[in-house]
Structures are given as C-alpha cells and as structure tokens.
Amino acid sequence: MKTGSVNIPGTPLALIGGLLVLTNQRLYQGPLDTRLAGKLLSVMGKVTGPTGTDTAIDLIVGWANKARAVALQDIASVDSVGRSSLVVTTENGKRRTFGVAASARTPVWSPNNVPHRDEMLAAIRQAISRV
C-alpha cells in the first residue's frame, strides 16, 4: 500500500490524494473523500461564479472521488512515467495512470517519490508474473 493520487489525464499533475493498494487480485486506487468540500465549493460557485460553475465543480469532484481498479489478470504492462506516475496498460490496450507519492504532502515533482514509485512498480510486476 502506498500513498496514491488521481492524476489529471494527460498531465503529471495530481488532483487529489488517496491510497494505492496492490492485492493478489487487483491494483486499486481509493481517493480521499472530498465530496463535502466539493459540495461547499459548488454552492459557492453557483452563487458567485458564472452560470454552470456549480455543475463543473460537481463533475470534477465526482470524477476525482471515483475509485479505480484494474484486475491483475488484465494488466499487459506497467511502466513508470516522471517522478510519481505509473502507467498500466491492459490487455485491451486501455491505459490508466496511477500516482505514487512519498506522503500525502509530497508534491508530484518531488524526487522523494521515485523510490516509492519504483517499489510499487516492482511489486506490481512481480504480482502480474504470478497470475
């Protein structure tokens, strides 16, 4: 288990933290629950922002709070990208990016993330070799 993050698609930036858990069956990323804070921002955005601000905030918060999982049997490959990301490619060609951090307060660009990313990379590769 490592501190994980939900990366913004197509970027090395993390939107929200959580846990990245490797079991004997799957790789699971469970985000921190930020729905209450998101609801507060949504209400404030509706009152003070342009039309649609509340809807946009609700969509982003909903996306960020969704758990993500990949079954080990579906993983074709896993590679490291940047200092804190792992890209998992499934047998059907779908790619998912998972963030790995040294701690919940470590920025994604920190070199402190590299050993944690590499440890998770090695563990995933070992796990998929056993499936």
Tab-separated table of N, CA and C in Angstrom:
chain	number	residue	atom	x	y	z
A	1	MET	N	0.853	-1.162	0.000
A	1	MET	CA	0.000	0.000	0.000
A	1	MET	C	0.905	1.232	0.000
A	2	LYS	N	0.542	2.195	-0.829
A	2	LYS	CA	1.297	3.439	-0.947
A	2	LYS	C	0.316	4.610	-0.965
A	3	THR	N	0.852	5.788	-0.692
A	3	THR	CA	0.063	6.996	-0.883
A	3	THR	C	-0.076	7.182	-2.384
A	4	GLY	N	-1.292	7.311	-2.844
A	4	GLY	CA	-1.534	7.438	-4.275
A	4	GLY	C	-2.236	8.737	-4.593
A	5	SER	N	-2.482	8.938	-5.872
A	5	SER	CA	-3.191	10.145	-6.288
A	5	SER	C	-3.948	9.888	-7.571
A	6	VAL	N	-4.938	10.717	-7.792
A	6	VAL	CA	-5.669	10.715	-9.053
A	6	VAL	C	-5.004	11.761	-9.921
A	7	ASN	N	-4.369	11.320	-10.985
A	7	ASN	CA	-3.699	12.264	-11.875
A	7	ASN	C	-4.685	12.846	-12.868
A	8	ILE	N	-4.498	14.111	-13.194
A	8	ILE	CA	-5.308	14.759	-14.215
A	8	ILE	C	-4.900	14.142	-15.549
A	9	PRO	N	-5.848	13.594	-16.322
A	9	PRO	CA	-5.499	12.907	-17.564
A	9	PRO	C	-4.638	13.766	-18.491
A	10	GLY	N	-3.579	13.140	-19.007
A	10	GLY	CA	-2.693	13.815	-19.939
A	10	GLY	C	-1.677	14.731	-19.308
A	11	THR	N	-1.625	14.759	-17.969
A	11	THR	CA	-0.664	15.624	-17.269
A	11	THR	C	-0.007	14.837	-16.146
A	12	PRO	N	1.112	15.318	-15.646
A	12	PRO	CA	1.722	14.685	-14.484
A	12	PRO	C	1.184	15.254	-13.177
A	13	LEU	N	0.164	16.072	-13.235
A	13	LEU	CA	-0.365	16.743	-12.051
A	13	LEU	C	-1.425	15.900	-11.359
A	14	ALA	N	-1.408	15.937	-10.043
A	14	ALA	CA	-2.366	15.183	-9.252
A	14	ALA	C	-3.489	16.094	-8.792
A	15	LEU	N	-4.705	15.578	-8.867
A	15	LEU	CA	-5.870	16.351	-8.457
A	15	LEU	C	-6.200	16.107	-6.990
A	16	ILE	N	-6.065	14.859	-6.551
A	16	ILE	CA	-6.456	14.513	-5.190
A	16	ILE	C	-5.677	13.286	-4.740
A	17	GLY	N	-5.391	13.207	-3.452
A	17	GLY	CA	-4.644	12.077	-2.920
A	17	GLY	C	-5.540	10.935	-2.509
A	18	GLY	N	-4.912	9.865	-2.072
A	18	GLY	CA	-5.637	8.686	-1.626
A	18	GLY	C	-4.660	7.567	-1.360
A	19	LEU	N	-5.125	6.345	-1.503
A	19	LEU	CA	-4.272	5.179	-1.299
A	19	LEU	C	-4.208	4.355	-2.567
A	20	LEU	N	-3.030	3.838	-2.850
A	20	LEU	CA	-2.836	2.911	-3.962
A	20	LEU	C	-2.528	1.561	-3.323
A	21	VAL	N	-3.406	0.595	-3.559
A	21	VAL	CA	-3.319	-0.701	-2.886
A	21	VAL	C	-3.156	-1.801	-3.922
A	22	LEU	N	-2.169	-2.661	-3.704
A	22	LEU	CA	-1.951	-3.824	-4.550
A	22	LEU	C	-2.345	-5.060	-3.755
A	23	THR	N	-3.304	-5.821	-4.278
A	23	THR	CA	-3.702	-7.075	-3.649
A	23	THR	C	-3.266	-8.223	-4.557
A	24	ASN	N	-3.614	-9.442	-4.198
A	24	ASN	CA	-3.267	-10.571	-5.057
A	24	ASN	C	-4.224	-10.698	-6.242
A	25	GLN	N	-5.194	-9.788	-6.340
A	25	GLN	CA	-6.153	-9.830	-7.441
A	25	GLN	C	-6.248	-8.554	-8.257
A	26	ARG	N	-5.894	-7.409	-7.643
A	26	ARG	CA	-6.073	-6.159	-8.380
A	26	ARG	C	-5.187	-5.044	-7.845
A	27	LEU	N	-5.097	-3.997	-8.657
A	27	LEU	CA	-4.470	-2.737	-8.271
A	27	LEU	C	-5.619	-1.758	-8.090
A	28	TYR	N	-5.704	-1.176	-6.912
A	28	TYR	CA	-6.863	-0.345	-6.553
A	28	TYR	C	-6.392	1.020	-6.072
A	29	GLN	N	-7.003	2.058	-6.573
A	29	GLN	CA	-6.728	3.417	-6.106
A	29	GLN	C	-7.996	3.949	-5.489
A	30	GLY	N	-7.952	4.188	-4.186
A	30	GLY	CA	-9.089	4.736	-3.461
A	30	GLY	C	-8.798	6.176	-3.078
A	31	PRO	N	-9.529	7.118	-3.633
A	31	PRO	CA	-9.261	8.533	-3.346
A	31	PRO	C	-9.758	8.951	-1.972
A	32	LEU	N	-9.207	10.051	-1.482
A	32	LEU	CA	-9.743	10.665	-0.277
A	32	LEU	C	-11.135	11.185	-0.587
A	33	ASP	N	-12.004	11.154	0.369
A	33	ASP	CA	-13.378	11.608	0.149
A	33	ASP	C	-13.449	13.128	0.308
A	34	THR	N	-13.591	13.816	-0.799
A	34	THR	CA	-13.662	15.286	-0.777
A	34	THR	C	-15.041	15.786	-1.203
A	35	ARG	N	-16.049	14.912	-1.114
A	35	ARG	CA	-17.382	15.323	-1.576
A	35	ARG	C	-17.963	16.482	-0.775
A	36	LEU	N	-17.733	16.519	0.533
A	36	LEU	CA	-18.281	17.609	1.341
A	36	LEU	C	-17.654	18.946	0.942
A	37	ALA	N	-16.330	18.964	0.801
A	37	ALA	CA	-15.655	20.199	0.367
A	37	ALA	C	-16.106	20.579	-1.031
A	38	GLY	N	-16.282	19.583	-1.900
A	38	GLY	CA	-16.752	19.848	-3.257
A	38	GLY	C	-18.145	20.436	-3.279
A	39	LYS	N	-19.005	19.941	-2.415
A	39	LYS	CA	-20.372	20.470	-2.329
A	39	LYS	C	-20.355	21.931	-1.891
A	40	LEU	N	-19.506	22.245	-0.917
A	40	LEU	CA	-19.370	23.630	-0.455
A	40	LEU	C	-18.886	24.529	-1.595
A	41	LEU	N	-17.868	24.085	-2.328
A	41	LEU	CA	-17.378	24.863	-3.476
A	41	LEU	C	-18.452	25.022	-4.543
A	42	SER	N	-19.216	23.967	-4.761
A	42	SER	CA	-20.283	24.010	-5.757
A	42	SER	C	-21.337	25.059	-5.398
A	43	VAL	N	-21.743	25.081	-4.129
A	43	VAL	CA	-22.738	26.064	-3.672
A	43	VAL	C	-22.174	27.480	-3.814
A	44	MET	N	-20.908	27.655	-3.418
A	44	MET	CA	-20.281	28.978	-3.542
A	44	MET	C	-20.171	29.382	-5.014
A	45	GLY	N	-19.820	28.409	-5.879
A	45	GLY	CA	-19.691	28.693	-7.305
A	45	GLY	C	-21.009	29.079	-7.936
A	46	LYS	N	-22.079	28.462	-7.484
A	46	LYS	CA	-23.411	28.777	-8.019
A	46	LYS	C	-23.805	30.211	-7.678
A	47	VAL	N	-23.442	30.635	-6.467
A	47	VAL	CA	-23.812	31.968	-6.007
A	47	VAL	C	-22.903	33.047	-6.600
A	48	THR	N	-21.615	32.774	-6.656
A	48	THR	CA	-20.663	33.824	-7.022
A	48	THR	C	-20.055	33.687	-8.415
A	49	GLY	N	-20.137	32.510	-9.019
A	49	GLY	CA	-19.459	32.290	-10.299
A	49	GLY	C	-20.394	32.419	-11.485
A	50	PRO	N	-19.822	32.282	-12.678
A	50	PRO	CA	-20.645	32.311	-13.884
A	50	PRO	C	-21.556	31.085	-13.950
A	51	THR	N	-22.567	31.142	-14.789
A	51	THR	CA	-23.512	30.047	-14.960
A	51	THR	C	-22.764	28.758	-15.299
A	52	GLY	N	-23.122	27.688	-14.608
A	52	GLY	CA	-22.515	26.387	-14.868
A	52	GLY	C	-21.322	26.055	-13.994
A	53	THR	N	-20.858	27.009	-13.200
A	53	THR	CA	-19.705	26.760	-12.325
A	53	THR	C	-19.999	25.617	-11.365
A	54	ASP	N	-21.196	25.622	-10.773
A	54	ASP	CA	-21.550	24.574	-9.814
A	54	ASP	C	-21.580	23.200	-10.471
A	55	THR	N	-22.090	23.123	-11.687
A	55	THR	CA	-22.141	21.845	-12.407
A	55	THR	C	-20.736	21.345	-12.717
A	56	ALA	N	-19.878	22.246	-13.149
A	56	ALA	CA	-18.495	21.871	-13.461
A	56	ALA	C	-17.787	21.343	-12.213
A	57	ILE	N	-17.969	22.018	-11.093
A	57	ILE	CA	-17.346	21.583	-9.838
A	57	ILE	C	-17.881	20.214	-9.428
A	58	ASP	N	-19.197	20.021	-9.535
A	58	ASP	CA	-19.792	18.727	-9.193
A	58	ASP	C	-19.218	17.604	-10.052
A	59	LEU	N	-19.037	17.858	-11.336
A	59	LEU	CA	-18.482	16.845	-12.244
A	59	LEU	C	-17.039	16.502	-11.881
A	60	ILE	N	-16.237	17.507	-11.610
A	60	ILE	CA	-14.826	17.280	-11.264
A	60	ILE	C	-14.711	16.520	-9.950
A	61	VAL	N	-15.479	16.927	-8.942
A	61	VAL	CA	-15.433	16.262	-7.645
A	61	VAL	C	-15.921	14.819	-7.769
A	62	GLY	N	-16.968	14.607	-8.527
A	62	GLY	CA	-17.471	13.247	-8.744
A	62	GLY	C	-16.438	12.361	-9.422
A	63	TRP	N	-15.768	12.902	-10.441
A	63	TRP	CA	-14.724	12.150	-11.144
A	63	TRP	C	-13.560	11.834	-10.213
A	64	ALA	N	-13.123	12.810	-9.440
A	64	ALA	CA	-11.960	12.638	-8.569
A	64	ALA	C	-12.243	11.669	-7.428
A	65	ASN	N	-13.477	11.536	-7.003
A	65	ASN	CA	-13.818	10.673	-5.877
A	65	ASN	C	-14.184	9.251	-6.296
A	66	LYS	N	-14.044	8.947	-7.565
A	66	LYS	CA	-14.364	7.610	-8.055
A	66	LYS	C	-13.161	6.688	-7.859
A	67	ALA	N	-13.378	5.549	-7.234
A	67	ALA	CA	-12.309	4.564	-7.065
A	67	ALA	C	-11.973	3.957	-8.422
A	68	ARG	N	-10.708	3.597	-8.590
A	68	ARG	CA	-10.261	2.990	-9.832
A	68	ARG	C	-9.561	1.679	-9.507
A	69	ALA	N	-9.820	0.663	-10.306
A	69	ALA	CA	-9.195	-0.636	-10.071
A	69	ALA	C	-8.917	-1.322	-11.402
A	70	VAL	N	-7.859	-2.127	-11.417
A	70	VAL	CA	-7.520	-2.940	-12.571
A	70	VAL	C	-7.204	-4.335	-12.052
A	71	ALA	N	-7.853	-5.335	-12.613
A	71	ALA	CA	-7.553	-6.712	-12.233
A	71	ALA	C	-6.151	-7.075	-12.721
A	72	LEU	N	-5.386	-7.770	-11.895
A	72	LEU	CA	-4.022	-8.138	-12.275
A	72	LEU	C	-3.999	-8.970	-13.547
A	73	GLN	N	-4.996	-9.821	-13.726
A	73	GLN	CA	-5.040	-10.670	-14.916
A	73	GLN	C	-5.246	-9.860	-16.195
A	74	ASP	N	-5.717	-8.625	-16.068
A	74	ASP	CA	-5.945	-7.771	-17.236
A	74	ASP	C	-4.748	-6.898	-17.582
A	75	ILE	N	-3.719	-6.878	-16.731
A	75	ILE	CA	-2.577	-5.991	-16.951
A	75	ILE	C	-1.592	-6.625	-17.926
A	76	ALA	N	-1.325	-5.907	-19.024
A	76	ALA	CA	-0.344	-6.353	-20.017
A	76	ALA	C	1.044	-5.825	-19.670
A	77	SER	N	1.108	-4.577	-19.183
A	77	SER	CA	2.393	-3.988	-18.817
A	77	SER	C	2.177	-2.836	-17.844
A	78	VAL	N	3.253	-2.481	-17.155
A	78	VAL	CA	3.238	-1.332	-16.254
A	78	VAL	C	4.598	-0.658	-16.371
A	79	ASP	N	4.586	0.661	-16.514
A	79	ASP	CA	5.809	1.434	-16.686
A	79	ASP	C	5.759	2.688	-15.834
A	80	SER	N	6.925	3.184	-15.486
A	80	SER	CA	6.996	4.432	-14.729
A	80	SER	C	7.069	5.609	-15.691
A	81	VAL	N	6.466	6.715	-15.261
A	81	VAL	CA	6.486	7.952	-16.039
A	81	VAL	C	6.722	9.090	-15.058
A	82	GLY	N	7.702	9.915	-15.340
A	82	GLY	CA	8.003	11.022	-14.444
A	82	GLY	C	8.447	10.511	-13.083
A	83	ARG	N	8.344	11.370	-12.099
A	83	ARG	CA	8.804	11.021	-10.754
A	83	ARG	C	7.767	10.321	-9.902
A	84	SER	N	6.504	10.380	-10.323
A	84	SER	CA	5.492	9.854	-9.413
A	84	SER	C	4.347	9.097	-10.078
A	85	SER	N	4.493	8.716	-11.329
A	85	SER	CA	3.376	8.068	-12.005
A	85	SER	C	3.719	6.689	-12.535
A	86	LEU	N	2.714	5.837	-12.532
A	86	LEU	CA	2.783	4.526	-13.156
A	86	LEU	C	1.690	4.450	-14.205
A	87	VAL	N	2.037	3.988	-15.386
A	87	VAL	CA	1.046	3.801	-16.448
A	87	VAL	C	0.824	2.306	-16.615
A	88	VAL	N	-0.403	1.887	-16.403
A	88	VAL	CA	-0.788	0.492	-16.539
A	88	VAL	C	-1.512	0.350	-17.873
A	89	THR	N	-1.033	-0.577	-18.693
A	89	THR	CA	-1.688	-0.876	-19.966
A	89	THR	C	-2.352	-2.238	-19.832
A	90	THR	N	-3.637	-2.286	-20.154
A	90	THR	CA	-4.377	-3.544	-20.040
A	90	THR	C	-4.285	-4.334	-21.345
A	91	GLU	N	-4.737	-5.567	-21.306
A	91	GLU	CA	-4.701	-6.453	-22.467
A	91	GLU	C	-5.482	-5.878	-23.656
A	92	ASN	N	-6.521	-5.081	-23.364
A	92	ASN	CA	-7.311	-4.486	-24.451
A	92	ASN	C	-6.758	-3.140	-24.919
A	93	GLY	N	-5.585	-2.747	-24.408
A	93	GLY	CA	-4.919	-1.524	-24.859
A	93	GLY	C	-5.266	-0.264	-24.083
A	94	LYS	N	-6.166	-0.372	-23.128
A	94	LYS	CA	-6.537	0.794	-22.323
A	94	LYS	C	-5.395	1.134	-21.374
A	95	ARG	N	-5.113	2.427	-21.245
A	95	ARG	CA	-4.032	2.885	-20.356
A	95	ARG	C	-4.625	3.661	-19.198
A	96	ARG	N	-4.135	3.365	-18.004
A	96	ARG	CA	-4.557	4.085	-16.801
A	96	ARG	C	-3.318	4.565	-16.072
A	97	THR	N	-3.384	5.793	-15.592
A	97	THR	CA	-2.257	6.371	-14.869
A	97	THR	C	-2.584	6.427	-13.383
A	98	PHE	N	-1.668	5.928	-12.588
A	98	PHE	CA	-1.791	5.945	-11.138
A	98	PHE	C	-0.625	6.741	-10.570
A	99	GLY	N	-0.894	7.616	-9.625
A	99	GLY	CA	0.155	8.382	-8.982
A	99	GLY	C	0.632	7.684	-7.718
A	100	VAL	N	1.922	7.827	-7.429
A	100	VAL	CA	2.519	7.277	-6.212
A	100	VAL	C	3.333	8.393	-5.574
A	101	ALA	N	3.154	8.594	-4.282
A	101	ALA	CA	3.864	9.674	-3.595
A	101	ALA	C	4.531	9.168	-2.325
A	102	ALA	N	5.562	9.874	-1.906
A	102	ALA	CA	6.253	9.539	-0.660
A	102	ALA	C	5.323	9.741	0.531
A	103	SER	N	4.471	10.762	0.473
A	103	SER	CA	3.480	11.021	1.523
A	103	SER	C	2.363	11.855	0.916
A	104	ALA	N	1.316	12.053	1.683
A	104	ALA	CA	0.174	12.837	1.194
A	104	ALA	C	0.541	14.301	0.960
A	105	ARG	N	1.624	14.759	1.560
A	105	ARG	CA	2.011	16.172	1.437
A	105	ARG	C	3.170	16.384	0.463
A	106	THR	N	3.602	15.326	-0.212
A	106	THR	CA	4.733	15.432	-1.127
A	106	THR	C	4.245	15.864	-2.505
A	107	PRO	N	4.815	16.921	-3.090
A	107	PRO	CA	4.401	17.339	-4.436
A	107	PRO	C	4.752	16.266	-5.472
A	108	VAL	N	3.995	16.203	-6.561
A	108	VAL	CA	4.210	15.174	-7.574
A	108	VAL	C	5.590	15.270	-8.223
A	109	TRP	N	6.208	16.433	-8.218
A	109	TRP	CA	7.503	16.617	-8.874
A	109	TRP	C	8.684	16.309	-7.949
A	110	SER	N	8.418	15.949	-6.699
A	110	SER	CA	9.487	15.711	-5.732
A	110	SER	C	10.286	14.449	-6.065
A	111	PRO	N	11.616	14.521	-5.987
A	111	PRO	CA	12.431	13.318	-6.185
A	111	PRO	C	12.223	12.278	-5.082
A	112	ASN	N	11.627	12.683	-3.966
A	112	ASN	CA	11.337	11.739	-2.877
A	112	ASN	C	10.313	10.677	-3.282
A	113	ASN	N	9.558	10.938	-4.348
A	113	ASN	CA	8.552	9.983	-4.808
A	113	ASN	C	9.156	8.795	-5.547
A	114	VAL	N	10.320	8.992	-6.144
A	114	VAL	CA	10.910	7.981	-7.032
A	114	VAL	C	11.078	6.611	-6.365
A	115	PRO	N	11.670	6.509	-5.167
A	115	PRO	CA	11.806	5.174	-4.575
A	115	PRO	C	10.468	4.505	-4.285
A	116	HIS	N	9.465	5.282	-3.940
A	116	HIS	CA	8.134	4.740	-3.659
A	116	HIS	C	7.470	4.271	-4.951
A	117	ARG	N	7.616	5.064	-6.010
A	117	ARG	CA	7.096	4.676	-7.319
A	117	ARG	C	7.763	3.387	-7.779
A	118	ASP	N	9.090	3.316	-7.650
A	118	ASP	CA	9.835	2.139	-8.105
A	118	ASP	C	9.497	0.894	-7.280
A	119	GLU	N	9.265	1.071	-5.986
A	119	GLU	CA	8.881	-0.054	-5.139
A	119	GLU	C	7.526	-0.609	-5.576
A	120	MET	N	6.579	0.278	-5.853
A	120	MET	CA	5.260	-0.169	-6.302
A	120	MET	C	5.353	-0.800	-7.695
A	121	LEU	N	6.175	-0.233	-8.567
A	121	LEU	CA	6.372	-0.790	-9.913
A	121	LEU	C	6.879	-2.227	-9.825
A	122	ALA	N	7.899	-2.461	-9.001
A	122	ALA	CA	8.455	-3.806	-8.842
A	122	ALA	C	7.417	-4.767	-8.260
A	123	ALA	N	6.646	-4.307	-7.294
A	123	ALA	CA	5.628	-5.155	-6.660
A	123	ALA	C	4.534	-5.541	-7.665
A	124	ILE	N	4.104	-4.570	-8.492
A	124	ILE	CA	3.070	-4.874	-9.492
A	124	ILE	C	3.604	-5.862	-10.515
A	125	ARG	N	4.823	-5.646	-10.994
A	125	ARG	CA	5.408	-6.565	-11.975
A	125	ARG	C	5.534	-7.981	-11.406
A	126	GLN	N	5.934	-8.065	-10.153
A	126	GLN	CA	6.040	-9.388	-9.520
A	126	GLN	C	4.650	-10.025	-9.393
A	127	ALA	N	3.654	-9.240	-9.014
A	127	ALA	CA	2.288	-9.760	-8.841
A	127	ALA	C	1.706	-10.246	-10.164
A	128	ILE	N	1.925	-9.500	-11.253
A	128	ILE	CA	1.349	-9.933	-12.538
A	128	ILE	C	2.100	-11.129	-13.119
A	129	SER	N	3.336	-11.333	-12.709
A	129	SER	CA	4.068	-12.514	-13.181
A	129	SER	C	3.541	-13.796	-12.539
A	130	ARG	N	2.842	-13.661	-11.417
A	130	ARG	CA	2.285	-14.816	-10.698
A	130	ARG	C	0.864	-15.166	-11.130
A	131	VAL	N	0.257	-14.289	-11.905
A	131	VAL	CA	-1.150	-14.513	-12.289
A	131	VAL	C	-1.225	-15.489	-13.449
